[in-house]
């Protein structure tokens, strides 16, 4: 529903109740993906679309019904359904929609719509499948992990739902996640539909080297907007990095000083050349970013640290540097090295240890801020 936030914001301001149908699952051929929404106000006015026309009439009727009886329902429309031709879905796909009545004074929905209109990152997590009493319940989750609303289940359910939604918000993803009613991550009890409105986090790779090609692919796989920066135009080319979102030819430290970063940004320095690394890392280690890592041998690492201290980088600032970058996987190829770097980034951002789970006794799942979840607590306490 956040894709029609501006229109819904006006309805909230006008005090209009409405029902909103949101696509929560798609399989096969379908015109629109998860998050697409159609809303119907009490006077019959409709905005948005869930299928580009295929099932709009039937979904409109469901919204009118929800406005009348106040019930949240989930419906499936597919070619194999006996009424498929009646509603016009002949493309062969399957669309599932969640239809939720929303009052004009509903604080969580209103806050979510307002955040989307203001361009602030936020995620709406709604129960799309589960016990009847939970269906349609909603949380609004903020980037710092705080949340508004309640799913009205076990207290651990809200915390786990918020942690899962925040993880999806970090990468700007919209989709479903399954958790249990008691707040553990065992799938099958409750299906959450999480709608995120946030630009994807940035990964900036400094150094257009062979390892960078593989790391760009890994970054894209993890949901990052990936930029490659190198001062050498002969290496920073689209032919070498076809999957990069941006290619920048500039001195790394100059580019970092003028580009936008935030607390989700990941910086990977692969140049291992002092004339690039030192001014770049001097800047990077003073920015409030999520991760700063640098490639190089242990000898390069020690020399780089010495040079950074000489230019005034403090001990606490230097402690933020992940170097040599990557987890010890025994990596040899660029692809294996990219995997080790990506694994360290995930561990650093999610509070993982990087040690094998087999025989370790460490928590399997962590909250986004690194604390173990309810499920992990129960496992380790058993």
PDB file of N, CA, C and O in Angstrom, residues 67-125:
ATOM      1  N   UNK A  67     -15.048  -2.991   3.975  1.00  0.00           N
ATOM      2  CA  UNK A  67     -15.543  -1.745   4.559  1.00  0.00           C
ATOM      3  C   UNK A  67     -16.836  -1.977   5.325  1.00  0.00           C
ATOM      4  O   UNK A  67     -17.094  -1.328   6.349  1.00  0.00           O
ATOM      5  N   UNK A  68     -17.631  -2.927   4.832  1.00  0.00           N
ATOM      6  CA  UNK A  68     -18.917  -3.186   5.468  1.00  0.00           C
ATOM      7  C   UNK A  68     -18.817  -4.027   6.725  1.00  0.00           C
ATOM      8  O   UNK A  68     -19.465  -3.726   7.737  1.00  0.00           O
ATOM      9  N   UNK A  69     -18.010  -5.092   6.678  1.00  0.00           N
ATOM     10  CA  UNK A  69     -17.986  -6.004   7.826  1.00  0.00           C
ATOM     11  C   UNK A  69     -16.751  -5.849   8.711  1.00  0.00           C
ATOM     12  O   UNK A  69     -16.646  -6.475   9.768  1.00  0.00           O
ATOM     13  N   UNK A  70     -15.777  -5.024   8.268  1.00  0.00           N
ATOM     14  CA  UNK A  70     -14.594  -4.773   9.093  1.00  0.00           C
ATOM     15  C   UNK A  70     -13.639  -5.940   9.209  1.00  0.00           C
ATOM     16  O   UNK A  70     -12.776  -5.939  10.091  1.00  0.00           O
ATOM     17  N   UNK A  71     -13.749  -6.935   8.328  1.00  0.00           N
ATOM     18  CA  UNK A  71     -12.910  -8.133   8.419  1.00  0.00           C
ATOM     19  C   UNK A  71     -11.777  -8.076   7.404  1.00  0.00           C
ATOM     20  O   UNK A  71     -11.962  -7.630   6.264  1.00  0.00           O
ATOM     21  N   UNK A  72     -10.609  -8.545   7.820  1.00  0.00           N
ATOM     22  CA  UNK A  72      -9.470  -8.701   6.916  1.00  0.00           C
ATOM     23  C   UNK A  72      -9.528 -10.091   6.297  1.00  0.00           C
ATOM     24  O   UNK A  72      -9.759 -11.082   7.008  1.00  0.00           O
ATOM     25  N   UNK A  73      -9.340 -10.172   4.987  1.00  0.00           N
ATOM     26  CA  UNK A  73      -9.371 -11.466   4.300  1.00  0.00           C
ATOM     27  C   UNK A  73      -8.181 -11.562   3.345  1.00  0.00           C
ATOM     28  O   UNK A  73      -7.622 -10.557   2.911  1.00  0.00           O
ATOM     29  N   UNK A  74      -7.802 -12.785   3.046  1.00  0.00           N
ATOM     30  CA  UNK A  74      -6.775 -13.060   2.045  1.00  0.00           C
ATOM     31  C   UNK A  74      -7.413 -13.911   0.965  1.00  0.00           C
ATOM     32  O   UNK A  74      -8.044 -14.929   1.262  1.00  0.00           O
ATOM     33  N   UNK A  75      -7.270 -13.476  -0.287  1.00  0.00           N
ATOM     34  CA  UNK A  75      -7.884 -14.182  -1.403  1.00  0.00           C
ATOM     35  C   UNK A  75      -6.848 -14.486  -2.480  1.00  0.00           C
ATOM     36  O   UNK A  75      -5.883 -13.737  -2.667  1.00  0.00           O
ATOM     37  N   UNK A  76      -7.100 -15.587  -3.188  1.00  0.00           N
ATOM     38  CA  UNK A  76      -6.196 -16.048  -4.242  1.00  0.00           C
ATOM     39  C   UNK A  76      -6.933 -16.026  -5.579  1.00  0.00           C
ATOM     40  O   UNK A  76      -8.067 -16.489  -5.687  1.00  0.00           O
ATOM     41  N   UNK A  77      -6.285 -15.463  -6.579  1.00  0.00           N
ATOM     42  CA  UNK A  77      -6.839 -15.443  -7.930  1.00  0.00           C
ATOM     43  C   UNK A  77      -5.844 -16.108  -8.871  1.00  0.00           C
ATOM     44  O   UNK A  77      -4.688 -15.676  -8.965  1.00  0.00           O
ATOM     45  N   UNK A  78      -6.296 -17.159  -9.539  1.00  0.00           N
ATOM     46  CA  UNK A  78      -5.398 -17.851 -10.459  1.00  0.00           C
ATOM     47  C   UNK A  78      -6.154 -18.471 -11.609  1.00  0.00           C
ATOM     48  O   UNK A  78      -7.368 -18.693 -11.550  1.00  0.00           O
ATOM     49  N   UNK A  79      -5.436 -18.778 -12.657  1.00  0.00           N
ATOM     50  CA  UNK A  79      -6.042 -19.312 -13.879  1.00  0.00           C
ATOM     51  C   UNK A  79      -6.770 -20.623 -13.622  1.00  0.00           C
ATOM     52  O   UNK A  79      -7.761 -20.944 -14.269  1.00  0.00           O
ATOM     53  N   UNK A  80      -6.270 -21.393 -12.639  1.00  0.00           N
ATOM     54  CA  UNK A  80      -6.874 -22.690 -12.364  1.00  0.00           C
ATOM     55  C   UNK A  80      -8.113 -22.602 -11.486  1.00  0.00           C
ATOM     56  O   UNK A  80      -8.805 -23.593 -11.295  1.00  0.00           O
ATOM     57  N   UNK A  81      -8.351 -21.440 -10.913  1.00  0.00           N
ATOM     58  CA  UNK A  81      -9.557 -21.289 -10.104  1.00  0.00           C
ATOM     59  C   UNK A  81     -10.782 -21.421 -10.994  1.00  0.00           C
ATOM     60  O   UNK A  81     -10.787 -21.035 -12.161  1.00  0.00           O
ATOM     61  N   UNK A  82     -11.854 -21.929 -10.442  1.00  0.00           N
ATOM     62  CA  UNK A  82     -13.042 -22.154 -11.250  1.00  0.00           C
ATOM     63  C   UNK A  82     -13.665 -20.858 -11.748  1.00  0.00           C
ATOM     64  O   UNK A  82     -14.367 -20.851 -12.752  1.00  0.00           O
ATOM     65  N   UNK A  83     -13.366 -19.748 -11.075  1.00  0.00           N
ATOM     66  CA  UNK A  83     -13.928 -18.469 -11.513  1.00  0.00           C
ATOM     67  C   UNK A  83     -12.887 -17.603 -12.211  1.00  0.00           C
ATOM     68  O   UNK A  83     -13.058 -16.402 -12.360  1.00  0.00           O
ATOM     69  N   UNK A  84     -11.769 -18.208 -12.677  1.00  0.00           N
ATOM     70  CA  UNK A  84     -10.686 -17.410 -13.256  1.00  0.00           C
ATOM     71  C   UNK A  84     -11.161 -16.581 -14.443  1.00  0.00           C
ATOM     72  O   UNK A  84     -10.848 -15.400 -14.551  1.00  0.00           O
ATOM     73  N   UNK A  85     -11.906 -17.215 -15.348  1.00  0.00           N
ATOM     74  CA  UNK A  85     -12.347 -16.477 -16.520  1.00  0.00           C
ATOM     75  C   UNK A  85     -13.368 -15.407 -16.148  1.00  0.00           C
ATOM     76  O   UNK A  85     -13.436 -14.358 -16.775  1.00  0.00           O
ATOM     77  N   UNK A  86     -14.114 -15.647 -15.064  1.00  0.00           N
ATOM     78  CA  UNK A  86     -15.122 -14.671 -14.653  1.00  0.00           C
ATOM     79  C   UNK A  86     -14.475 -13.367 -14.219  1.00  0.00           C
ATOM     80  O   UNK A  86     -15.005 -12.288 -14.451  1.00  0.00           O
ATOM     81  N   UNK A  87     -13.300 -13.461 -13.591  1.00  0.00           N
ATOM     82  CA  UNK A  87     -12.643 -12.241 -13.141  1.00  0.00           C
ATOM     83  C   UNK A  87     -11.585 -11.774 -14.127  1.00  0.00           C
ATOM     84  O   UNK A  87     -10.939 -10.751 -13.908  1.00  0.00           O
ATOM     85  N   UNK A  88     -11.385 -12.532 -15.200  1.00  0.00           N
ATOM     86  CA  UNK A  88     -10.524 -12.050 -16.263  1.00  0.00           C
ATOM     87  C   UNK A  88      -9.064 -12.392 -16.130  1.00  0.00           C
ATOM     88  O   UNK A  88      -8.241 -11.899 -16.902  1.00  0.00           O
ATOM     89  N   UNK A  89      -8.644 -13.234 -15.153  1.00  0.00           N
ATOM     90  CA  UNK A  89      -7.239 -13.577 -14.992  1.00  0.00           C
ATOM     91  C   UNK A  89      -6.913 -14.753 -15.909  1.00  0.00           C
ATOM     92  O   UNK A  89      -7.044 -15.911 -15.533  1.00  0.00           O
ATOM     93  N   UNK A  90      -6.491 -14.475 -17.109  1.00  0.00           N
ATOM     94  CA  UNK A  90      -6.209 -15.523 -18.094  1.00  0.00           C
ATOM     95  C   UNK A  90      -4.738 -15.590 -18.447  1.00  0.00           C
ATOM     96  O   UNK A  90      -4.366 -16.253 -19.405  1.00  0.00           O
ATOM     97  N   UNK A  91      -3.876 -14.905 -17.688  1.00  0.00           N
ATOM     98  CA  UNK A  91      -2.455 -14.872 -18.016  1.00  0.00           C
ATOM     99  C   UNK A  91      -1.721 -16.102 -17.522  1.00  0.00           C
ATOM    100  O   UNK A  91      -0.546 -16.302 -17.847  1.00  0.00           O
ATOM    101  N   UNK A  92      -2.374 -16.939 -16.709  1.00  0.00           N
ATOM    102  CA  UNK A  92      -1.738 -18.151 -16.243  1.00  0.00           C
ATOM    103  C   UNK A  92      -1.076 -18.018 -14.895  1.00  0.00           C
ATOM    104  O   UNK A  92      -0.582 -19.000 -14.352  1.00  0.00           O
ATOM    105  N   UNK A  93      -1.037 -16.825 -14.322  1.00  0.00           N
ATOM    106  CA  UNK A  93      -0.373 -16.628 -13.040  1.00  0.00           C
ATOM    107  C   UNK A  93      -1.333 -16.740 -11.871  1.00  0.00           C
ATOM    108  O   UNK A  93      -2.528 -16.986 -12.028  1.00  0.00           O
ATOM    109  N   UNK A  94      -0.770 -16.585 -10.686  1.00  0.00           N
ATOM    110  CA  UNK A  94      -1.539 -16.610  -9.448  1.00  0.00           C
ATOM    111  C   UNK A  94      -1.195 -15.354  -8.648  1.00  0.00           C
ATOM    112  O   UNK A  94      -0.027 -15.026  -8.476  1.00  0.00           O
ATOM    113  N   UNK A  95      -2.220 -14.663  -8.197  1.00  0.00           N
ATOM    114  CA  UNK A  95      -2.048 -13.464  -7.388  1.00  0.00           C
ATOM    115  C   UNK A  95      -2.794 -13.661  -6.077  1.00  0.00           C
ATOM    116  O   UNK A  95      -3.955 -14.065  -6.073  1.00  0.00           O
ATOM    117  N   UNK A  96      -2.114 -13.392  -4.958  1.00  0.00           N
ATOM    118  CA  UNK A  96      -2.771 -13.434  -3.659  1.00  0.00           C
ATOM    119  C   UNK A  96      -2.808 -12.025  -3.087  1.00  0.00           C
ATOM    120  O   UNK A  96      -1.787 -11.316  -3.100  1.00  0.00           O
ATOM    121  N   UNK A  97      -3.977 -11.633  -2.610  1.00  0.00           N
ATOM    122  CA  UNK A  97      -4.141 -10.283  -2.080  1.00  0.00           C
ATOM    123  C   UNK A  97      -4.635 -10.332  -0.642  1.00  0.00           C
ATOM    124  O   UNK A  97      -5.406 -11.224  -0.264  1.00  0.00           O
ATOM    125  N   UNK A  98      -4.155  -9.380   0.140  1.00  0.00           N
ATOM    126  CA  UNK A  98      -4.619  -9.200   1.508  1.00  0.00           C
ATOM    127  C   UNK A  98      -5.480  -7.954   1.530  1.00  0.00           C
ATOM    128  O   UNK A  98      -5.023  -6.870   1.168  1.00  0.00           O
ATOM    129  N   UNK A  99      -6.728  -8.108   1.945  1.00  0.00           N
ATOM    130  CA  UNK A  99      -7.682  -7.001   1.954  1.00  0.00           C
ATOM    131  C   UNK A  99      -7.934  -6.593   3.400  1.00  0.00           C
ATOM    132  O   UNK A  99      -8.409  -7.388   4.209  1.00  0.00           O
ATOM    133  N   UNK A 100      -7.594  -5.334   3.715  1.00  0.00           N
ATOM    134  CA  UNK A 100      -7.636  -4.858   5.099  1.00  0.00           C
ATOM    135  C   UNK A 100      -8.448  -3.580   5.199  1.00  0.00           C
ATOM    136  O   UNK A 100      -8.182  -2.614   4.478  1.00  0.00           O
ATOM    137  N   UNK A 101      -9.454  -3.537   6.087  1.00  0.00           N
ATOM    138  CA  UNK A 101     -10.155  -2.263   6.341  1.00  0.00           C
ATOM    139  C   UNK A 101      -9.287  -1.360   7.219  1.00  0.00           C
ATOM    140  O   UNK A 101      -8.644  -1.825   8.164  1.00  0.00           O
ATOM    141  N   UNK A 102      -9.243  -0.072   6.897  1.00  0.00           N
ATOM    142  CA  UNK A 102      -8.404   0.880   7.622  1.00  0.00           C
ATOM    143  C   UNK A 102      -9.253   2.089   8.007  1.00  0.00           C
ATOM    144  O   UNK A 102      -9.824   2.750   7.131  1.00  0.00           O
ATOM    145  N   UNK A 103      -9.317   2.372   9.290  1.00  0.00           N
ATOM    146  CA  UNK A 103     -10.048   3.541   9.739  1.00  0.00           C
ATOM    147  C   UNK A 103      -9.181   4.782   9.594  1.00  0.00           C
ATOM    148  O   UNK A 103      -7.956   4.727   9.662  1.00  0.00           O
ATOM    149  N   UNK A 104      -9.816   5.918   9.437  1.00  0.00           N
ATOM    150  CA  UNK A 104      -9.078   7.172   9.245  1.00  0.00           C
ATOM    151  C   UNK A 104      -8.238   7.542  10.458  1.00  0.00           C
ATOM    152  O   UNK A 104      -7.290   8.312  10.343  1.00  0.00           O
ATOM    153  N   UNK A 105      -8.583   6.985  11.631  1.00  0.00           N
ATOM    154  CA  UNK A 105      -7.817   7.291  12.835  1.00  0.00           C
ATOM    155  C   UNK A 105      -6.864   6.157  13.217  1.00  0.00           C
ATOM    156  O   UNK A 105      -6.386   6.105  14.357  1.00  0.00           O
ATOM    157  N   UNK A 106      -6.581   5.236  12.275  1.00  0.00           N
ATOM    158  CA  UNK A 106      -5.670   4.129  12.553  1.00  0.00           C
ATOM    159  C   UNK A 106      -4.238   4.661  12.646  1.00  0.00           C
ATOM    160  O   UNK A 106      -3.649   5.040  11.631  1.00  0.00           O
ATOM    161  N   UNK A 107      -3.645   4.732  13.844  1.00  0.00           N
ATOM    162  CA  UNK A 107      -2.371   5.444  14.009  1.00  0.00           C
ATOM    163  C   UNK A 107      -1.193   4.794  13.297  1.00  0.00           C
ATOM    164  O   UNK A 107      -0.338   5.496  12.752  1.00  0.00           O
ATOM    165  N   UNK A 108      -1.115   3.468  13.277  1.00  0.00           N
ATOM    166  CA  UNK A 108       0.058   2.810  12.692  1.00  0.00           C
ATOM    167  C   UNK A 108       0.056   2.953  11.178  1.00  0.00           C
ATOM    168  O   UNK A 108       1.072   3.313  10.569  1.00  0.00           O
ATOM    169  N   UNK A 109      -1.086   2.676  10.552  1.00  0.00           N
ATOM    170  CA  UNK A 109      -1.174   2.839   9.104  1.00  0.00           C
ATOM    171  C   UNK A 109      -0.915   4.288   8.709  1.00  0.00           C
ATOM    172  O   UNK A 109      -0.204   4.565   7.736  1.00  0.00           O
ATOM    173  N   UNK A 110      -1.504   5.189   9.478  1.00  0.00           N
ATOM    174  CA  UNK A 110      -1.331   6.614   9.147  1.00  0.00           C
ATOM    175  C   UNK A 110       0.137   7.021   9.264  1.00  0.00           C
ATOM    176  O   UNK A 110       0.661   7.749   8.409  1.00  0.00           O
ATOM    177  N   UNK A 111       0.819   6.561  10.310  1.00  0.00           N
ATOM    178  CA  UNK A 111       2.229   6.895  10.486  1.00  0.00           C
ATOM    179  C   UNK A 111       3.081   6.305   9.363  1.00  0.00           C
ATOM    180  O   UNK A 111       4.031   6.938   8.893  1.00  0.00           O
ATOM    181  N   UNK A 112       2.744   5.083   8.927  1.00  0.00           N
ATOM    182  CA  UNK A 112       3.492   4.462   7.832  1.00  0.00           C
ATOM    183  C   UNK A 112       3.333   5.217   6.529  1.00  0.00           C
ATOM    184  O   UNK A 112       4.311   5.441   5.796  1.00  0.00           O
ATOM    185  N   UNK A 113       2.102   5.613   6.241  1.00  0.00           N
ATOM    186  CA  UNK A 113       1.845   6.383   5.022  1.00  0.00           C
ATOM    187  C   UNK A 113       2.559   7.734   5.089  1.00  0.00           C
ATOM    188  O   UNK A 113       3.165   8.179   4.107  1.00  0.00           O
ATOM    189  N   UNK A 114       2.504   8.378   6.239  1.00  0.00           N
ATOM    190  CA  UNK A 114       3.159   9.680   6.383  1.00  0.00           C
ATOM    191  C   UNK A 114       4.667   9.567   6.192  1.00  0.00           C
ATOM    192  O   UNK A 114       5.295  10.422   5.554  1.00  0.00           O
ATOM    193  N   UNK A 115       5.271   8.512   6.749  1.00  0.00           N
ATOM    194  CA  UNK A 115       6.714   8.315   6.586  1.00  0.00           C
ATOM    195  C   UNK A 115       7.064   8.131   5.117  1.00  0.00           C
ATOM    196  O   UNK A 115       8.059   8.679   4.621  1.00  0.00           O
ATOM    197  N   UNK A 116       6.249   7.366   4.398  1.00  0.00           N
ATOM    198  CA  UNK A 116       6.509   7.139   2.974  1.00  0.00           C
ATOM    199  C   UNK A 116       6.411   8.438   2.187  1.00  0.00           C
ATOM    200  O   UNK A 116       7.225   8.702   1.300  1.00  0.00           O
ATOM    201  N   UNK A 117       5.427   9.257   2.507  1.00  0.00           N
ATOM    202  CA  UNK A 117       5.258  10.532   1.810  1.00  0.00           C
ATOM    203  C   UNK A 117       6.444  11.464   2.068  1.00  0.00           C
ATOM    204  O   UNK A 117       6.908  12.171   1.168  1.00  0.00           O
ATOM    205  N   UNK A 118       6.964  11.425   3.287  1.00  0.00           N
ATOM    206  CA  UNK A 118       8.103  12.279   3.627  1.00  0.00           C
ATOM    207  C   UNK A 118       9.425  11.728   3.108  1.00  0.00           C
ATOM    208  O   UNK A 118      10.465  12.374   3.229  1.00  0.00           O
ATOM    209  N   UNK A 119       9.399  10.528   2.552  1.00  0.00           N
ATOM    210  CA  UNK A 119      10.622   9.921   2.051  1.00  0.00           C
ATOM    211  C   UNK A 119      11.473   9.302   3.138  1.00  0.00           C
ATOM    212  O   UNK A 119      12.660   9.027   2.930  1.00  0.00           O
ATOM    213  N   UNK A 120      10.878   9.052   4.307  1.00  0.00           N
ATOM    214  CA  UNK A 120      11.618   8.447   5.411  1.00  0.00           C
ATOM    215  C   UNK A 120      11.558   6.920   5.302  1.00  0.00           C
ATOM    216  O   UNK A 120      10.510   6.357   4.994  1.00  0.00           O
ATOM    217  N   UNK A 121      12.668   6.236   5.559  1.00  0.00           N
ATOM    218  CA  UNK A 121      12.645   4.768   5.500  1.00  0.00           C
ATOM    219  C   UNK A 121      11.766   4.185   6.594  1.00  0.00           C
ATOM    220  O   UNK A 121      11.825   4.603   7.751  1.00  0.00           O
ATOM    221  N   UNK A 122      10.926   3.249   6.229  1.00  0.00           N
ATOM    222  CA  UNK A 122      10.044   2.581   7.185  1.00  0.00           C
ATOM    223  C   UNK A 122       9.508   1.314   6.538  1.00  0.00           C
ATOM    224  O   UNK A 122       9.507   1.181   5.310  1.00  0.00           O
ATOM    225  N   UNK A 123       9.058   0.386   7.374  1.00  0.00           N
ATOM    226  CA  UNK A 123       8.487  -0.869   6.868  1.00  0.00           C
ATOM    227  C   UNK A 123       7.186  -1.158   7.603  1.00  0.00           C
ATOM    228  O   UNK A 123       7.112  -1.030   8.831  1.00  0.00           O
ATOM    229  N   UNK A 124       6.179  -1.543   6.854  1.00  0.00           N
ATOM    230  CA  UNK A 124       4.933  -2.029   7.424  1.00  0.00           C
ATOM    231  C   UNK A 124       4.965  -3.554   7.395  1.00  0.00           C
ATOM    232  O   UNK A 124       5.145  -4.154   6.339  1.00  0.00           O
ATOM    233  N   UNK A 125       4.811  -4.164   8.560  1.00  0.00           N
ATOM    234  CA  UNK A 125       4.773  -5.629   8.660  1.00  0.00           C
ATOM    235  C   UNK A 125       3.367  -6.033   9.062  1.00  0.00           C
ATOM    236  O   UNK A 125       2.903  -5.693  10.156  1.00  0.00           O
TER     237      UNK A 125
END
